[in-house]
Coordinates of C-alpha atoms and ligand atoms in Angstrom, one line a residue:
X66 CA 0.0 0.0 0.0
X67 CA 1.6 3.4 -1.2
X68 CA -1.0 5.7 1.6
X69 CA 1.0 7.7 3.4
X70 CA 1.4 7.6 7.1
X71 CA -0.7 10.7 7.9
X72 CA -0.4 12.9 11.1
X73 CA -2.5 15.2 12.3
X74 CA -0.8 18.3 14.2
X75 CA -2.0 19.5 17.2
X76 CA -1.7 23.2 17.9
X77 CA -2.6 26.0 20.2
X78 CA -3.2 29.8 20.3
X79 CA -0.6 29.5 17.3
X80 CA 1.8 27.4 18.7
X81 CA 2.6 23.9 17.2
X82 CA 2.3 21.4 20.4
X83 CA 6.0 19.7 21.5
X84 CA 3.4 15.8 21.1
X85 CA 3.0 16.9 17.0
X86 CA 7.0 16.3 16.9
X87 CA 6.1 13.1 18.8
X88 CA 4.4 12.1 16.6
X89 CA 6.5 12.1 13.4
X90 CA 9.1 10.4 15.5
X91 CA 6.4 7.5 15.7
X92 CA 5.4 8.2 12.4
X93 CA 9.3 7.3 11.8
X94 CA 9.4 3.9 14.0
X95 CA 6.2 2.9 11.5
X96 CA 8.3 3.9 8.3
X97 CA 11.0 1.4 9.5
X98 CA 8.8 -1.7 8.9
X99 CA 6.1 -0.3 7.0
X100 CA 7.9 2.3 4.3
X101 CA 5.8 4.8 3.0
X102 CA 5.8 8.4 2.8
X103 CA 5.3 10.8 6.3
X104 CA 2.7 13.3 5.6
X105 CA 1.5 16.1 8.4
X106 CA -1.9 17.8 8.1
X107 CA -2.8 20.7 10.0
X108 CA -6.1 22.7 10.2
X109 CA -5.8 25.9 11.0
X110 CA -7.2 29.3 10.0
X111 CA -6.0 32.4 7.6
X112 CA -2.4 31.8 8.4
X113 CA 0.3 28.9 7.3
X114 CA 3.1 29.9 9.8
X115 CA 2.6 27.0 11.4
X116 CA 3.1 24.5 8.4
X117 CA 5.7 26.0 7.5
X118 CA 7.3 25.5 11.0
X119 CA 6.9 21.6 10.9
X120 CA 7.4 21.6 7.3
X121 CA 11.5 23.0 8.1
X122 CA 11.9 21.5 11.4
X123 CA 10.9 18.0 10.6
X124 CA 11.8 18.0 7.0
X125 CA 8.2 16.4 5.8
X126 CA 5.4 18.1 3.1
X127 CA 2.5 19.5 5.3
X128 CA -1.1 19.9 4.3
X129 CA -2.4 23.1 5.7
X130 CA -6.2 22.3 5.3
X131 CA -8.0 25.8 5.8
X132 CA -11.0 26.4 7.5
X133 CA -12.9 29.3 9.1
X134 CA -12.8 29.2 13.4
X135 CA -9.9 27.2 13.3
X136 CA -7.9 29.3 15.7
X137 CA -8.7 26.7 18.3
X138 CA -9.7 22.7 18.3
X139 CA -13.3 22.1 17.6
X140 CA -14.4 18.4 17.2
X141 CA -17.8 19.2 14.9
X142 CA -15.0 20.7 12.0
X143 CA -11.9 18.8 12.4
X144 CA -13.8 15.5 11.9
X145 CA -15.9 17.0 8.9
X146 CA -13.3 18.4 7.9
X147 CA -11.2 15.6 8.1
X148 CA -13.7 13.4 6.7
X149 CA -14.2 15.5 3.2
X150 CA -10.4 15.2 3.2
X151 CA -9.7 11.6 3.7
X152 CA -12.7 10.6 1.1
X153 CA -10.0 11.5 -1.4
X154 CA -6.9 11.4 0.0
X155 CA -6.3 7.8 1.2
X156 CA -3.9 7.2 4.6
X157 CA -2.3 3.8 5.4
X158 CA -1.9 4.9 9.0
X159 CA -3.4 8.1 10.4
X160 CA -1.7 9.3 13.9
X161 CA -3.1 11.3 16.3
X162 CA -2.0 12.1 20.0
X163 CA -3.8 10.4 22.6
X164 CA -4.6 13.6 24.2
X165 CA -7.8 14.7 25.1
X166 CA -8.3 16.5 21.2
X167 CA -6.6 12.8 19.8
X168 CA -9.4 10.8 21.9
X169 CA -12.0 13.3 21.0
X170 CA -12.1 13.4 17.5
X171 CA -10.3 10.1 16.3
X172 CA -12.9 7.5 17.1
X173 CA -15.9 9.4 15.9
X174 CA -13.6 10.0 12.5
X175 CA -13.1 6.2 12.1
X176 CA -16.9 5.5 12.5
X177 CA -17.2 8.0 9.9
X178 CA -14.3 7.0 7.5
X179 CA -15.4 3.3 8.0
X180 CA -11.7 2.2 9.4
X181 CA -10.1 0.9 12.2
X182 CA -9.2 2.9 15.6
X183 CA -6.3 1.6 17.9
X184 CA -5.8 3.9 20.7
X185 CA -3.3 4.9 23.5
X186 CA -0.7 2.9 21.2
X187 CA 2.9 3.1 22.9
X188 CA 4.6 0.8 20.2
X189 CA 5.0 -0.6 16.8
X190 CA 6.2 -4.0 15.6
X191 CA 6.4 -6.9 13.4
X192 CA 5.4 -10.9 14.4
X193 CA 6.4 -12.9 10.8
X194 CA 4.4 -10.9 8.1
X195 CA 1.8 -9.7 10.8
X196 CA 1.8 -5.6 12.0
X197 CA 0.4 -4.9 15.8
X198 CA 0.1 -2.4 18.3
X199 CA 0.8 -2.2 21.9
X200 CA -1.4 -0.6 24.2
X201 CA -1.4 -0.8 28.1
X202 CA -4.7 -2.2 29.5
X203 CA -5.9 -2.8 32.8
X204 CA -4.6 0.2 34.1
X205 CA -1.2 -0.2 32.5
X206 CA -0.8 -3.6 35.0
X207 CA -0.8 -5.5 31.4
X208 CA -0.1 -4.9 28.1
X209 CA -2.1 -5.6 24.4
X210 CA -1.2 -6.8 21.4
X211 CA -3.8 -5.1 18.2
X212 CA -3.7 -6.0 14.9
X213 CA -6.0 -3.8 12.7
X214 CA -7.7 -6.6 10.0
X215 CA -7.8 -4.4 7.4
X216 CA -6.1 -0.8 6.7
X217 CA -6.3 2.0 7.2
X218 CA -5.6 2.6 10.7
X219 CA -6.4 5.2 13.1
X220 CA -4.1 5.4 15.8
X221 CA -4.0 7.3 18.9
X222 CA -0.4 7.6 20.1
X223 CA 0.4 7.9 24.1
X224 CA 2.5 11.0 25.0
X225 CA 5.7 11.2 26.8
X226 CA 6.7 7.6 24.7
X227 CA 8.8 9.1 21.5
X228 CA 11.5 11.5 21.5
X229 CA 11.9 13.9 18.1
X230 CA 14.1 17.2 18.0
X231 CA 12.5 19.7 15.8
X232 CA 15.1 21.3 13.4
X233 CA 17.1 17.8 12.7
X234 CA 16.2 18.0 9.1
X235 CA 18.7 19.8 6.8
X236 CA 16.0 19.5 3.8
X237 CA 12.8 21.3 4.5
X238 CA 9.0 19.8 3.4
X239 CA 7.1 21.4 0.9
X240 CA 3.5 23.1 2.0
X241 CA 0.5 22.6 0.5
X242 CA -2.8 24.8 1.2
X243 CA -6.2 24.1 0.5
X244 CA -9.4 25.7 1.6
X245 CA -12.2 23.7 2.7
X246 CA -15.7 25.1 2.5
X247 CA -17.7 25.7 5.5
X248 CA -19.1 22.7 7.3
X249 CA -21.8 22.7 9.1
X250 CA -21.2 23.4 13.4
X251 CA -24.0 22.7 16.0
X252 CA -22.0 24.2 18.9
X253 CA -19.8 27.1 19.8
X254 CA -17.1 27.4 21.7
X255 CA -17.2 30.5 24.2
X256 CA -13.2 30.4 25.0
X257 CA -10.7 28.3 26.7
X258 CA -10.5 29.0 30.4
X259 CA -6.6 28.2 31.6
X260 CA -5.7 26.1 34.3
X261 CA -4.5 27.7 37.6
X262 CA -0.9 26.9 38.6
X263 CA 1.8 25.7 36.5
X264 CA 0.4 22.2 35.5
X265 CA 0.3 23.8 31.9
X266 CA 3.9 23.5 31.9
X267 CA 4.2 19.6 32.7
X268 CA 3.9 18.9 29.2
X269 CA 7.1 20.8 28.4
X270 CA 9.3 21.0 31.4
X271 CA 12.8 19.5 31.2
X272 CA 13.1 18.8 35.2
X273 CA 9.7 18.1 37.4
X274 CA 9.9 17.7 40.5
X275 CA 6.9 15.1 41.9
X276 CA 5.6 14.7 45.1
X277 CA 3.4 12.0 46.7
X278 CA 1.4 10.8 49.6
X279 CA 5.1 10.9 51.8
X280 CA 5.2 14.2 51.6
X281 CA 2.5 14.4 54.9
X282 CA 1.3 17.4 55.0
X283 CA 0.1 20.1 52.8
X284 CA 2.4 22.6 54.2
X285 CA 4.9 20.5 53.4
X286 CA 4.3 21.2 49.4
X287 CA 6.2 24.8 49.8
X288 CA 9.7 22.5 49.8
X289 CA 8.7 20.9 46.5
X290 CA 7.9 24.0 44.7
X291 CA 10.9 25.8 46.3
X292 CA 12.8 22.8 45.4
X293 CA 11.4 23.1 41.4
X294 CA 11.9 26.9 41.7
X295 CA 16.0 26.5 42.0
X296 CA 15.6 25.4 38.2
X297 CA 14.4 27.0 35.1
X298 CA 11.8 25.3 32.7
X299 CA 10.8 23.1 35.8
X300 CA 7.3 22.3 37.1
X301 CA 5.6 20.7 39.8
X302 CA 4.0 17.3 39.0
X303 CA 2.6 14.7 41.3
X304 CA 0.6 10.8 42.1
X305 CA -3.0 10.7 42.1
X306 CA -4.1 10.8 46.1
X307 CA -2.2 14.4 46.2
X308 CA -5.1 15.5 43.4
X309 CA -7.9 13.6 45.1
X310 CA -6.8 15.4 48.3
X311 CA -6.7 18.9 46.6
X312 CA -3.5 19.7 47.2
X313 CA -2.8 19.7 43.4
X314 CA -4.5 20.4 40.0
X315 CA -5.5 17.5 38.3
X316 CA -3.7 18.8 35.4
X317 CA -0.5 18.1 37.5
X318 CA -1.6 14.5 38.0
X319 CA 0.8 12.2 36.4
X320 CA 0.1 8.5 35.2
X321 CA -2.0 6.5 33.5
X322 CA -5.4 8.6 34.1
X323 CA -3.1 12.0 34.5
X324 CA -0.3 13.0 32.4
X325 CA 2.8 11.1 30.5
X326 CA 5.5 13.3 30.8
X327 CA 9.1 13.4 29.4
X328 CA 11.3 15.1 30.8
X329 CA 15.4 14.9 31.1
X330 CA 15.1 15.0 34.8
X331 CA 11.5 13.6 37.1
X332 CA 12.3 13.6 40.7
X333 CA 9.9 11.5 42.7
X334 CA 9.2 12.4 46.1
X335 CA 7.5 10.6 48.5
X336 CA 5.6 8.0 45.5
X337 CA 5.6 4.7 45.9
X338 CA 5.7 3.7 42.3
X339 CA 2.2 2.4 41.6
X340 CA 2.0 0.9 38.4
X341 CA -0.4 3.5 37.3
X342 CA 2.4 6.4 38.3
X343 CA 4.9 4.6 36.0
X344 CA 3.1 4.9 33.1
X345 CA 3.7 8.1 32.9
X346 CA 7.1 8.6 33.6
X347 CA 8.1 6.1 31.1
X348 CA 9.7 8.4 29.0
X349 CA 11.9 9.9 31.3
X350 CA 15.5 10.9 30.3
X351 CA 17.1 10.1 34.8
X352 CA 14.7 9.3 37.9
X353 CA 15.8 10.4 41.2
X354 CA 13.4 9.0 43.6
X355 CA 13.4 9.8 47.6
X356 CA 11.9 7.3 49.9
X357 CA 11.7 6.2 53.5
X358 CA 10.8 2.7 52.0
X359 CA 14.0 1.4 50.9
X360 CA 11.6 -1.8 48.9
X361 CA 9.8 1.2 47.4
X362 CA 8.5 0.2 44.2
X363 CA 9.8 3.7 42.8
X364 CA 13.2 2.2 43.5
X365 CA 13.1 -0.3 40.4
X366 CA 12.6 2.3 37.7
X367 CA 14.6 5.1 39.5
X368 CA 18.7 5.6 38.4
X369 CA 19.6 7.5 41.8
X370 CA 17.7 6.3 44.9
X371 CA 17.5 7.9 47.8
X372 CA 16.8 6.4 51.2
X373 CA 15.9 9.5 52.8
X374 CA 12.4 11.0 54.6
X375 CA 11.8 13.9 51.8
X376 CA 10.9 16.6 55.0
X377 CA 14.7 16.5 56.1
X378 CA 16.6 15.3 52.8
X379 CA 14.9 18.1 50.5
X380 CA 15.7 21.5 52.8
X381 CA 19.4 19.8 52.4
X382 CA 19.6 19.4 49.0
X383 CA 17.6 23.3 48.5
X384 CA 20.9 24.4 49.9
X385 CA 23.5 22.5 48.7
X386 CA 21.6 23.6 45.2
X387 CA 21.9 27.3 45.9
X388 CA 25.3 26.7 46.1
X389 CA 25.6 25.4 42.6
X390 CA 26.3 28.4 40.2
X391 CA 24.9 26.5 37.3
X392 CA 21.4 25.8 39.8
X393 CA 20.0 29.0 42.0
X394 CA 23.5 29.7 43.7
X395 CA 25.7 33.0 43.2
X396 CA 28.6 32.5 40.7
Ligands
LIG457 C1 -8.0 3.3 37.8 C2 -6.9 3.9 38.6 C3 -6.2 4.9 38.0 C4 -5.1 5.5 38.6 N1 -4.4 6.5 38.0 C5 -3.3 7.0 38.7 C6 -2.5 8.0 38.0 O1 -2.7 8.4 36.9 N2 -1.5 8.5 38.7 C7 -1.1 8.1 40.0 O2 -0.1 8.6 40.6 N3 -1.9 7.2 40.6 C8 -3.0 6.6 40.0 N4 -3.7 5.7 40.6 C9 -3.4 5.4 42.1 C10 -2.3 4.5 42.3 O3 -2.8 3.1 42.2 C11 -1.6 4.7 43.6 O4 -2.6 4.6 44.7 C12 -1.0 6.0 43.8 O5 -0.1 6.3 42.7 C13 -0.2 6.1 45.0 O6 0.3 7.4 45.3 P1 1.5 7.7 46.2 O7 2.7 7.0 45.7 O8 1.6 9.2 46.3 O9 1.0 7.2 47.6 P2 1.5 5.9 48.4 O10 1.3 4.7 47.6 O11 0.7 6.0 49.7 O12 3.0 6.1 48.6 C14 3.6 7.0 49.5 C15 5.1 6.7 49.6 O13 5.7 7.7 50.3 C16 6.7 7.1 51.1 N5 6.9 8.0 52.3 C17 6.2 8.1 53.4 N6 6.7 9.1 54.1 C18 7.8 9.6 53.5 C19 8.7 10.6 53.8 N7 8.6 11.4 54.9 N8 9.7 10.8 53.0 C20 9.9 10.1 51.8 N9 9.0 9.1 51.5 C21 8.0 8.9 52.3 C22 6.2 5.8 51.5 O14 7.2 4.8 51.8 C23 5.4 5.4 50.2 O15 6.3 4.6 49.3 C24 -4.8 5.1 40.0 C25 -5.5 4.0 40.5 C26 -6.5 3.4 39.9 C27 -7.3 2.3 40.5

């Protein structure tokens, strides 16, 4: 089959999101058994800045599908949209991000398109002449094997799982645009309301610092975040009970039913390593983990463990940091 492999950006107050370079790294581990041309499709509105972005940075044509109201996701249009598109413009594989716009939009457009829909895929690979997909289940305590009978394939790809530097490819993509007329909308969006704290940043950050149910108290939280201040593009991330409580967002949750994250540093303090925290952490670059538990579950992912109760070992390390020129400290 000579379909491309077909992504579909995701974007956001004109701002290509850090998961669309995920996914042509995916795109990429698909290529390697199944080659065919990479293809990215965006829809966007009145501009192709964008395109032309992903188009340079990852070195593959982009389809800049254009569309009235586009400024910001809206289900109704992208899977109209999408739909028109795809009735004449075949894909062998179609990846989205198994975000909440991925999970929204992707199986209603494979009821529509008549095609299959894997989601919350983490891998790629090959059995004899056979293609499947792995997708955790049972709350990431097991894993799947999927094999779609008959292509295309929708796919919804986890976060956090593949690694892709934007502006690796000398040769830039070419951009097509194509205006799509008007479909027809039955709702309208009134705005996007933004999360308090820094949870936003998560997604993005290169060192999180995490905390969990060992950290006691609420007032206890202030040496986390003046631990994650000390470092620059860092946020504050954390295990399920410490959103239940209400001492975080849920947008800081991080896990199977939270966040996968990805970052070069995730320090984990106080988490006992539940099998639905380590789903998300998966693609983390180095895991320092802190622990009274010394059979801490944490302790078999982590690279550095530390043996330590966080409300005496983090003041400690807050100073020894503001000591460190290249941290918070004074040259
Ligand atoms: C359907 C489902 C979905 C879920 N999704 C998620 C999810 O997305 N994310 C998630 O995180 N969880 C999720 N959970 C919950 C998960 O199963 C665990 O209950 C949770 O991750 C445990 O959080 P924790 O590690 O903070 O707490 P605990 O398991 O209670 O661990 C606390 C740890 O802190 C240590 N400790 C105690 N005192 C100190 C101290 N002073 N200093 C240092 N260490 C100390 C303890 O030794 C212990 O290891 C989910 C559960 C279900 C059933």
């Amino acid at each position: 089959m000579n379909s491309p492999i077909t992504i579909i950006a995701e974007h956001f107050e004109g701002k290509i999101r850090p998961v669309t370079y995920e996914l042509v790294a995916f795109a990429h581990e698909i290529q390697k058994i199944s080659p065919q041309k990479i293809l990215v499709v965006i829809l966007e509105t009145g501009q192709t800045a964008m395109a032309d972005e992903i188009a340079k940075a990852a070195g593959i044509d982009v389809v800049s599908l254009q569309h009235p109201g586009l400024n910001s996701y809206n289900q109704e249009i992208y899977v109209s949209v999408l739909e028109k598109w795809f009735s004449k413009n075949l894909f062998s594989y179609l990846c989205t991000a198994h975000t909440t716009q991925g999970m929204d939009f992707a199986p209603i457009l494979s009821a529509r398109l008549n095609c299959a829909c894997i989601t919350g895929v983490e891998s790629m690979n090959r059995q004899n002449s056979t293609f499947f997909f792995t997708r955790p289940i049972f709350n990431g305590k097991a894993s799947a094997k999927m094999v779609s009978s008959t292509p295309p394939t929708i796919l919804t790809v986890q976060t956090g799982i593949m690694k892709f530097k934007p502006g690796e490819s000398a040769l830039a993509g070419k951009v097509k645009t194509e205006s799509v007329s008007p479909v027809q909308r039955f709702t309208r969006p009134l705005g996007v309301v933004r999360a308090r704290s820094d949870s936003q940043t998560i997604s993005d950050a290169d060192i999180i610092i995490s905390v969990g149910r060992g950290v006691g108290k609420k007032e206890n939280l202030d040496l986390i975040y003046r631990l994650a201040s000390l470092f620059s593009k860092s946020a504050v991330g954390g295990s399920r009970p410490l959103c239940d409580l209400g001492w975080l967002g849920y947008s800081q949750q991080i896990g199977i039913t939270g966040m996968s994250v990805s970052p070069r540093l995730y320090m984990a303090c106080g988490i006992s390593g539940a099998v639905q925290h380590l789903s998300g952490i998966r693609g983390a670059d180095f895991i320092v983990a802190v622990n009274t538990d010394p059979k801490a579950n944490i302790f078999n992912m982590a690279d550095v463990c530390i043996v330590e109760d966080l409300t005496t070992f983090i003041p400690i390390l807050i100073e020894e940091l503001k000591k460190t020129p290249a941290v918070g400290g004074q040259p």
